[in-house]
Every structure is written in C-alpha cells, then in structure tokens.
C-alpha cells in the first residue's frame, strides 16, 4: 500500500510538472503588430482632431481606451457642462468619464450646482434592477457599466436584471421602430451591437456567474456572422457593429478572439474591423473610404474603443482602477543573437586558428528563444515517459 501511494504521488507530480511547462511556448496566433499599428494611428488621429461636441463623452472614453490620458492631451474643459442630469445615457457616461479623468463623480459641478452623479444613477434603479420600463437594455447596459466603474452595491442587482432580459434568440436588444422610424416599445429587437455591449458588461460583473447567458449571446453572434467574419446589421457588416462585438468578445476571452475561435474562412473578426480604417488618417469610415462626417465619427469612436480594449483590457477596469485580467499587449523586441568578443592574446604564443566548423558550433551554443523551448519540452517529455515506465515496472513488482 505504501509503495502504491508513493508511485501515485510521483505520477501526479510528473503530470502536473508537464502541464505547467507546456505553457512555455504558448502564444496567441494573431499578428498583434498590425493591431498596435492601427491603435497608434487612431490615437494620433484623436490627438490632432480633438474632441467633437456631438460625441464628447464617447471620444474621451475611446481615447482613454486606446491608452491615452485625455486630461493631459485633450481639452476637457466642457466635461461637466455636457452632462444632462436625469438622462441615463448622459449620466452613465458622465460617471465613467469622471473616473477616467481622475475626477470625483460624487462631487461634480453641473450648472453651478454640486451633483452626486453616482447617486443620481443609482436612484433610477428599482427593486428589480431595472432603470425604467421604457429605457431599453442598450441604455441599461451603459448604466451597469457606470455602476461597475464605481463598484456600486447595486451592480449585481442590475446585472441580474440585464441577464434576465436576453431574448429567446440569444441577443440583447433595443426597442424597435415602426414604419415612420418612431420607437415601438412593443418590439425588443436583438442586435449584434447591443449583444456585444451586454457580453462586456456581464463579463465584468461576473464572468463565471453569467457564463450561460454569455454563451447564449455568443451563439447569437455566431448565427449572425457572415462567411467573411463580419457581424451583420441590416444584412451587412459595418465598423460600428463589428467593433461592439469584437470588444465584447475580447473582454470575455481575449485569447479566444486572438487565436481565431471566431474566424470564418481563416479571417479574424478583428481584420474585418481594421479593413474600415483610413490608413492615412487613423480614423474609420462607414459608407466610403476617406469620409469625414457624423457616420465616420461614430465608426471611429466605436473602433477606437474596441482596439483599445483588445490591447489594454476594458476601459471600465481603467475607470475602476483595478480588476483588469488582461495584460497590456506590447511590441516584441527584435531578437538579437549574442556575440562573444575575443580578447587578443598579449604574449607571443601562436594563436590557434578557429575552423568554420568550430565557429558554427560556438554560434549554435548561445542561441536562445523558441527553439530552446521546444528542445526543453521534448527533453522533459522523454524524461517523463521514461519515469512513467520505471514507475509502472515498480508497481508491477510490488503487486
């Protein structure tokens, strides 16, 4: 019995050790260099263009997501005057932006009055976690993101409500429109855009707790993805929808996104988004390349937030100041082969001539990197296999 316990312990140790070192060579398969190039171009675009009056909050959130610090690089003097108290969308984004700008959202001066914006948002939440029957899940998700940014005690209540509001088809929704483009409060229309936001918000609220809901949402996205990895809105892909989906998927599991789990015909959804970027400007187009209008402004802010999320993690974690599970993606330093300098001999002893074969041998000896990882892994695998056979033999002898 004692021998059996020893053998079992050794076998478990070997398996655990092999599992641990199996990650030595693990890395995502996506070319993150082009992702970083696109991110830097968009960040430079915002620095040059500044904040738009119409998309003020969204531009700040986008720039901060890209890794920028708006309070240092952009004119934020109009921030508090842009907040509309009583309107959930404005207040929610106001809370998030305040946190990003290192301001206290409970002590904001709006129209000459000190306002606790967090309290204003929380006061809209009823006992069921709903912000209002005619608000729409798309706005409520932003309310949840604001509560997450300040670690509000009402976060879980609202997250539970939002999770319960997922449509039968697996999509999160906004109210639909009638023939005259008036809001129809009887129609809860699923969309890939809102579904992407929902996945992000619930992932931050509790990835494990809301896994089943998130998986339903991902299946909805899969059902609304074309053969080129574009996520559909009114029958075709566009940068806004693509950005919202990519952002949500990245917050839920960035490695799955980078490793191609959502690829169609070997095309990553990130590449679909990058195809909308104006390479000379860094902005994104909606209708045609090179455009600079309201449509492109929305496309740019959504794309910027998505790219920044992939590279840095969700901007909500940045606002919150903690909890980000994703490391920052950075450029890999080019690998250089170390060289060995040979000091000249100072005595008169004849120097030994080094043959080409000897030179090759010395160069190979100092190489490091992925090849070394492979060699180490293979060697350890062989050692483990040998140890397993020895242990098995000992076990048979003992029995």
Coordinates of C-alpha atoms in Angstrom, one line a residue:
X1 CA 0.0 0.0 0.0
X2 CA 2.8 2.4 0.9
X3 CA 4.6 1.7 -2.5
X4 CA 1.3 2.3 -4.3
X5 CA 0.9 5.7 -2.6
X6 CA 4.5 6.7 -3.5
X7 CA 4.1 5.7 -7.1
X8 CA 0.8 7.5 -7.5
X9 CA 2.3 10.7 -5.9
X10 CA 5.2 10.6 -8.3
X11 CA 3.0 10.1 -11.3
X12 CA 0.8 13.0 -10.3
X13 CA 3.9 15.2 -9.8
X14 CA 5.1 14.4 -13.3
X15 CA 1.8 15.2 -14.9
X16 CA 1.5 18.5 -13.0
X17 CA 5.0 19.4 -13.9
X18 CA 4.4 18.7 -17.6
X19 CA 1.2 20.6 -17.6
X20 CA 3.0 23.6 -16.1
X21 CA 5.8 23.7 -18.6
X22 CA 3.5 23.1 -21.5
X23 CA 2.7 26.8 -21.5
X24 CA 6.3 27.8 -22.0
X25 CA 5.8 28.2 -25.8
X26 CA 2.1 29.2 -25.7
X27 CA 1.2 32.4 -27.5
X28 CA -1.7 33.7 -29.5
X29 CA -1.7 33.3 -33.2
X30 CA -2.8 36.8 -34.2
X31 CA -0.3 39.3 -35.6
X32 CA -0.6 41.9 -32.9
X33 CA 1.9 44.2 -34.6
X34 CA -0.8 45.4 -37.1
X35 CA -3.2 45.7 -34.2
X36 CA -0.8 48.0 -32.4
X37 CA -0.1 50.0 -35.6
X38 CA -3.8 50.6 -36.0
X39 CA -4.2 51.6 -32.4
X40 CA -1.4 54.1 -32.5
X41 CA -2.7 55.7 -35.7
X42 CA -6.2 56.2 -34.2
X43 CA -4.7 57.6 -31.0
X44 CA -2.7 60.1 -33.1
X45 CA -5.8 61.0 -35.0
X46 CA -7.6 61.9 -31.8
X47 CA -4.7 64.0 -30.6
X48 CA -4.8 66.0 -33.8
X49 CA -8.5 66.3 -34.2
X50 CA -9.5 66.8 -30.5
X51 CA -13.0 66.1 -29.1
X52 CA -16.1 66.5 -31.1
X53 CA -19.0 68.4 -29.5
X54 CA -21.6 65.8 -30.5
X55 CA -19.6 62.7 -29.3
X56 CA -17.8 64.4 -26.5
X57 CA -18.1 61.6 -23.8
X58 CA -17.6 58.8 -26.3
X59 CA -14.5 60.4 -27.7
X60 CA -13.0 60.7 -24.3
X61 CA -13.8 57.1 -23.5
X62 CA -12.4 56.0 -26.8
X63 CA -9.1 57.9 -26.3
X64 CA -8.7 56.6 -22.8
X65 CA -9.4 53.1 -24.0
X66 CA -6.5 53.5 -26.5
X67 CA -4.2 54.1 -23.6
X68 CA -4.3 57.9 -23.7
X69 CA -4.8 60.3 -20.9
X70 CA -7.4 62.8 -22.0
X71 CA -6.8 65.2 -19.1
X72 CA -3.2 65.7 -20.4
X73 CA -3.7 65.5 -24.2
X74 CA -7.2 66.9 -24.9
X75 CA -9.4 69.9 -24.0
X76 CA -11.7 68.6 -21.3
X77 CA -12.9 72.0 -20.0
X78 CA -16.5 71.4 -21.2
X79 CA -16.9 68.0 -19.4
X80 CA -19.3 68.9 -16.6
X81 CA -21.4 71.2 -18.8
X82 CA -22.0 68.3 -21.2
X83 CA -23.8 66.2 -18.6
X84 CA -27.6 66.1 -18.7
X85 CA -29.0 65.2 -15.2
X86 CA -32.0 62.9 -15.4
X87 CA -30.9 61.2 -18.7
X88 CA -29.4 57.8 -18.0
X89 CA -27.2 57.6 -21.1
X90 CA -25.6 61.0 -20.3
X91 CA -25.2 60.4 -16.6
X92 CA -23.8 56.9 -17.0
X93 CA -21.1 58.0 -19.5
X94 CA -20.5 61.1 -17.2
X95 CA -19.7 58.8 -14.3
X96 CA -17.3 56.7 -16.4
X97 CA -15.6 59.7 -17.9
X98 CA -15.3 61.4 -14.5
X99 CA -13.4 58.3 -13.2
X100 CA -11.2 58.2 -16.3
X101 CA -10.3 61.9 -15.8
X102 CA -9.4 61.4 -12.2
X103 CA -12.5 63.4 -11.0
X104 CA -14.9 62.5 -8.3
X105 CA -18.3 61.6 -9.8
X106 CA -20.0 62.3 -6.5
X107 CA -18.7 65.9 -6.5
X108 CA -19.3 67.4 -9.9
X109 CA -20.4 71.0 -10.6
X110 CA -23.2 71.0 -13.1
X111 CA -24.9 74.3 -14.0
X112 CA -23.4 75.8 -10.8
X113 CA -24.7 73.1 -8.5
X114 CA -22.7 70.3 -6.9
X115 CA -24.2 67.0 -8.1
X116 CA -23.6 63.4 -6.9
X117 CA -23.8 61.7 -10.3
X118 CA -23.4 58.2 -8.8
X119 CA -26.3 58.8 -6.5
X120 CA -28.4 60.1 -9.5
X121 CA -27.7 56.9 -11.5
X122 CA -28.3 54.6 -8.5
X123 CA -31.6 56.3 -7.7
X124 CA -33.0 55.3 -11.1
X125 CA -32.7 51.6 -10.2
X126 CA -35.8 49.9 -9.0
X127 CA -36.1 46.8 -6.8
X128 CA -35.8 44.6 -9.8
X129 CA -32.6 46.2 -11.1
X130 CA -34.4 48.0 -13.9
X131 CA -33.7 51.6 -14.8
X132 CA -37.2 52.1 -16.2
X133 CA -39.7 50.2 -18.4
X134 CA -39.1 52.5 -21.4
X135 CA -35.3 52.8 -21.1
X136 CA -34.2 49.9 -23.2
X137 CA -31.5 47.3 -22.5
X138 CA -29.0 49.2 -24.6
X139 CA -29.1 52.2 -22.2
X140 CA -29.3 50.0 -19.1
X141 CA -26.1 48.2 -20.1
X142 CA -24.3 51.6 -20.0
X143 CA -25.9 52.2 -16.6
X144 CA -24.4 48.9 -15.5
X145 CA -21.0 49.8 -16.9
X146 CA -21.2 53.1 -14.9
X147 CA -22.1 51.2 -11.7
X148 CA -19.2 48.8 -12.3
X149 CA -16.8 51.7 -12.7
X150 CA -17.5 52.9 -9.2
X151 CA -18.1 49.4 -7.6
X152 CA -21.6 50.3 -6.7
X153 CA -23.5 47.9 -4.4
X154 CA -26.3 47.9 -7.0
X155 CA -24.1 46.3 -9.6
X156 CA -25.2 42.8 -9.1
X157 CA -28.9 43.7 -8.9
X158 CA -28.7 45.4 -12.3
X159 CA -26.5 42.7 -13.8
X160 CA -29.1 40.1 -12.8
X161 CA -31.9 42.1 -14.5
X162 CA -29.9 42.6 -17.7
X163 CA -29.0 38.9 -17.9
X164 CA -32.7 38.0 -17.5
X165 CA -33.6 40.3 -20.4
X166 CA -31.7 38.3 -23.0
X167 CA -34.0 37.5 -25.9
X168 CA -35.0 33.9 -26.9
X169 CA -32.7 34.1 -29.8
X170 CA -29.7 34.9 -27.5
X171 CA -29.4 38.6 -28.4
X172 CA -29.6 41.6 -26.2
X173 CA -31.9 44.3 -27.6
X174 CA -33.0 47.8 -28.1
X175 CA -36.6 48.9 -28.8
X176 CA -37.6 48.6 -32.4
X177 CA -39.0 51.2 -34.8
X178 CA -42.2 51.5 -36.7
X179 CA -42.6 52.3 -40.4
X180 CA -42.1 56.0 -39.6
X181 CA -39.0 55.4 -37.5
X182 CA -40.8 56.1 -34.3
X183 CA -39.8 54.0 -31.3
X184 CA -42.0 51.0 -30.9
X185 CA -41.9 49.9 -27.2
X186 CA -43.6 46.6 -28.0
X187 CA -40.7 45.4 -30.1
X188 CA -37.5 44.2 -28.5
X189 CA -35.1 43.9 -31.4
X190 CA -32.0 41.9 -30.9
X191 CA -28.8 43.3 -32.4
X192 CA -25.1 42.3 -32.6
X193 CA -24.1 45.8 -31.3
X194 CA -26.1 45.6 -28.1
X195 CA -25.2 42.0 -27.6
X196 CA -21.5 42.9 -27.7
X197 CA -22.1 45.5 -25.0
X198 CA -24.0 43.0 -23.0
X199 CA -21.2 40.4 -23.1
X200 CA -18.7 43.0 -21.9
X201 CA -20.9 44.3 -19.0
X202 CA -21.8 40.8 -17.8
X203 CA -18.2 39.6 -18.1
X204 CA -17.1 42.4 -15.8
X205 CA -20.0 41.9 -13.4
X206 CA -19.1 38.2 -13.1
X207 CA -17.8 36.1 -15.9
X208 CA -18.3 32.8 -14.1
X209 CA -21.8 33.7 -12.7
X210 CA -23.2 34.8 -16.1
X211 CA -21.4 32.2 -18.3
X212 CA -24.6 30.5 -19.5
X213 CA -26.1 33.9 -20.5
X214 CA -22.9 35.0 -22.2
X215 CA -22.7 31.7 -24.1
X216 CA -26.2 32.2 -25.4
X217 CA -25.2 35.7 -26.6
X218 CA -22.1 34.3 -28.3
X219 CA -24.2 31.7 -30.1
X220 CA -26.5 34.6 -31.3
X221 CA -23.4 36.4 -32.7
X222 CA -22.3 33.2 -34.4
X223 CA -25.7 32.9 -36.0
X224 CA -25.4 36.4 -37.3
X225 CA -21.9 36.2 -38.7
X226 CA -21.2 36.1 -42.5
X227 CA -18.7 33.9 -44.2
X228 CA -16.0 36.6 -44.0
X229 CA -16.3 37.0 -40.2
X230 CA -18.4 40.1 -40.4
X231 CA -21.2 40.6 -37.9
X232 CA -24.4 41.6 -39.5
X233 CA -26.6 44.6 -39.1
X234 CA -29.5 45.0 -41.5
X235 CA -27.9 42.3 -43.7
X236 CA -24.3 43.5 -43.9
X237 CA -21.2 44.2 -41.8
X238 CA -20.2 47.7 -40.7
X239 CA -17.5 49.1 -38.4
X240 CA -19.8 50.1 -35.5
X241 CA -21.3 46.6 -35.2
X242 CA -18.0 44.9 -35.8
X243 CA -16.4 47.0 -33.1
X244 CA -19.1 46.4 -30.5
X245 CA -18.9 42.6 -31.0
X246 CA -15.1 42.4 -31.0
X247 CA -14.9 44.5 -27.9
X248 CA -17.4 42.2 -26.0
X249 CA -15.7 39.0 -27.1
X250 CA -12.3 40.4 -26.1
X251 CA -13.4 41.2 -22.6
X252 CA -15.0 37.8 -22.2
X253 CA -11.9 35.9 -23.5
X254 CA -9.3 37.8 -25.4
X255 CA -7.1 34.8 -26.2
X256 CA -10.1 33.0 -27.9
X257 CA -10.5 36.0 -30.1
X258 CA -6.8 36.3 -30.9
X259 CA -6.4 32.6 -31.5
X260 CA -9.1 32.5 -34.2
X261 CA -12.0 30.8 -32.3
X262 CA -14.5 33.2 -34.1
X263 CA -12.8 33.0 -37.5
X264 CA -14.7 32.3 -40.7
X265 CA -12.7 31.1 -43.7
X266 CA -9.5 31.9 -41.8
X267 CA -10.4 35.5 -41.4
X268 CA -10.4 37.0 -37.9
X269 CA -13.2 39.4 -36.9
X270 CA -10.5 41.9 -35.9
X271 CA -9.3 42.1 -39.6
X272 CA -12.8 42.9 -40.7
X273 CA -12.8 45.9 -38.4
X274 CA -9.3 47.0 -39.4
X275 CA -10.4 47.0 -43.1
X276 CA -12.6 50.1 -42.3
X277 CA -9.6 52.1 -41.1
X278 CA -8.4 55.1 -43.2
X279 CA -4.7 54.1 -43.2
X280 CA -3.5 57.7 -43.9
X281 CA -5.6 59.3 -41.1
X282 CA -6.2 56.7 -38.5
X283 CA -9.9 57.3 -38.4
X284 CA -12.6 54.8 -39.6
X285 CA -15.1 55.1 -42.4
X286 CA -18.7 53.9 -42.6
X287 CA -20.0 54.5 -46.1
X288 CA -16.9 55.0 -48.1
X289 CA -13.1 55.2 -47.5
X290 CA -11.8 58.6 -46.6
X291 CA -15.1 60.1 -45.4
X292 CA -15.1 62.6 -42.5
X293 CA -18.7 63.1 -41.2
X294 CA -21.0 62.0 -38.4
X295 CA -21.1 58.4 -39.6
X296 CA -17.3 58.2 -39.6
X297 CA -17.1 59.9 -36.2
X298 CA -19.3 57.1 -34.7
X299 CA -17.4 54.4 -36.5
X300 CA -14.1 55.9 -35.2
X301 CA -15.1 56.1 -31.6
X302 CA -16.5 52.5 -31.6
X303 CA -13.5 51.1 -33.4
X304 CA -11.1 53.0 -31.1
X305 CA -12.7 51.6 -28.0
X306 CA -12.6 48.1 -29.4
X307 CA -9.0 48.3 -30.4
X308 CA -8.0 49.8 -27.1
X309 CA -10.0 47.1 -25.3
X310 CA -8.1 44.3 -27.1
X311 CA -4.7 45.9 -26.4
X312 CA -5.3 47.2 -22.8
X313 CA -8.4 45.4 -21.5
X314 CA -11.8 47.0 -20.9
X315 CA -11.7 50.8 -20.3
X316 CA -14.1 50.1 -17.4
X317 CA -11.3 48.5 -15.5
X318 CA -9.2 51.5 -16.1
X319 CA -12.0 53.7 -14.7
X320 CA -12.4 51.4 -11.8
X321 CA -8.7 51.3 -11.1
X322 CA -8.5 47.6 -10.6
X323 CA -9.6 44.1 -11.6
X324 CA -8.2 44.1 -15.2
X325 CA -7.5 40.4 -16.1
X326 CA -5.8 41.2 -19.4
X327 CA -2.1 42.2 -19.6
X328 CA -1.2 45.1 -22.0
X329 CA -0.2 43.9 -25.4
X330 CA 3.2 45.4 -26.4
X331 CA 5.5 45.1 -29.3
X332 CA 8.0 42.3 -29.1
X333 CA 11.6 43.4 -29.1
X334 CA 13.6 42.1 -32.1
X335 CA 15.7 39.1 -31.1
X336 CA 19.4 39.6 -31.5
X337 CA 22.0 36.9 -31.3
X338 CA 24.5 37.5 -28.5
X339 CA 28.1 37.7 -29.7
X340 CA 31.2 36.7 -27.8
X341 CA 34.2 39.1 -28.1
X342 CA 37.6 37.5 -28.0
X343 CA 40.4 39.5 -26.3
X344 CA 43.7 39.4 -28.3
X345 CA 46.5 37.4 -26.6
X346 CA 49.3 39.6 -25.2
X347 CA 52.0 37.0 -25.2
X348 CA 53.9 35.6 -28.2
X349 CA 52.3 32.2 -28.1
X350 CA 51.0 31.4 -31.5
X351 CA 47.1 31.8 -31.7
X352 CA 45.0 28.8 -32.6
X353 CA 43.1 29.1 -35.8
X354 CA 39.4 28.5 -35.5
X355 CA 37.9 26.4 -38.2
X356 CA 34.4 27.1 -39.7
X357 CA 33.1 24.1 -38.1
X358 CA 34.2 25.3 -34.7
X359 CA 32.7 28.8 -35.3
X360 CA 29.3 27.2 -36.2
X361 CA 29.4 25.2 -33.0
X362 CA 30.0 28.2 -30.9
X363 CA 27.2 30.2 -32.5
X364 CA 24.7 27.4 -32.0
X365 CA 25.6 27.0 -28.4
X366 CA 24.5 30.5 -27.5
X367 CA 21.2 30.6 -29.4
X368 CA 18.1 31.1 -27.2
X369 CA 14.3 31.5 -27.9
X370 CA 11.6 29.3 -29.2
X371 CA 13.9 26.6 -30.4
X372 CA 15.2 26.2 -26.8
X373 CA 11.7 25.9 -25.5
X374 CA 11.0 23.1 -28.0
X375 CA 14.1 21.3 -27.0
X376 CA 13.4 21.6 -23.3
X377 CA 9.8 20.5 -23.8
X378 CA 10.8 17.4 -25.9
X379 CA 13.5 16.5 -23.4
X380 CA 11.2 16.7 -20.4
X381 CA 8.6 14.7 -22.3
X382 CA 11.1 11.9 -22.9
X383 CA 12.2 12.0 -19.3
X384 CA 8.6 11.9 -18.1
X385 CA 7.9 8.9 -20.4
X386 CA 10.9 7.1 -19.1
X387 CA 10.0 7.8 -15.5
X388 CA 6.4 6.6 -16.1
X389 CA 7.7 3.3 -17.4
X390 CA 10.0 2.8 -14.4
X391 CA 7.2 3.6 -12.0
X392 CA 4.9 1.2 -13.8
X393 CA 7.5 -1.5 -13.6
X394 CA 8.0 -0.9 -9.9
X395 CA 4.3 -1.0 -9.4
X396 CA 4.0 -4.4 -11.2
X397 CA 6.8 -5.8 -9.0
X398 CA 5.0 -4.6 -5.9
X399 CA 1.9 -6.4 -6.9

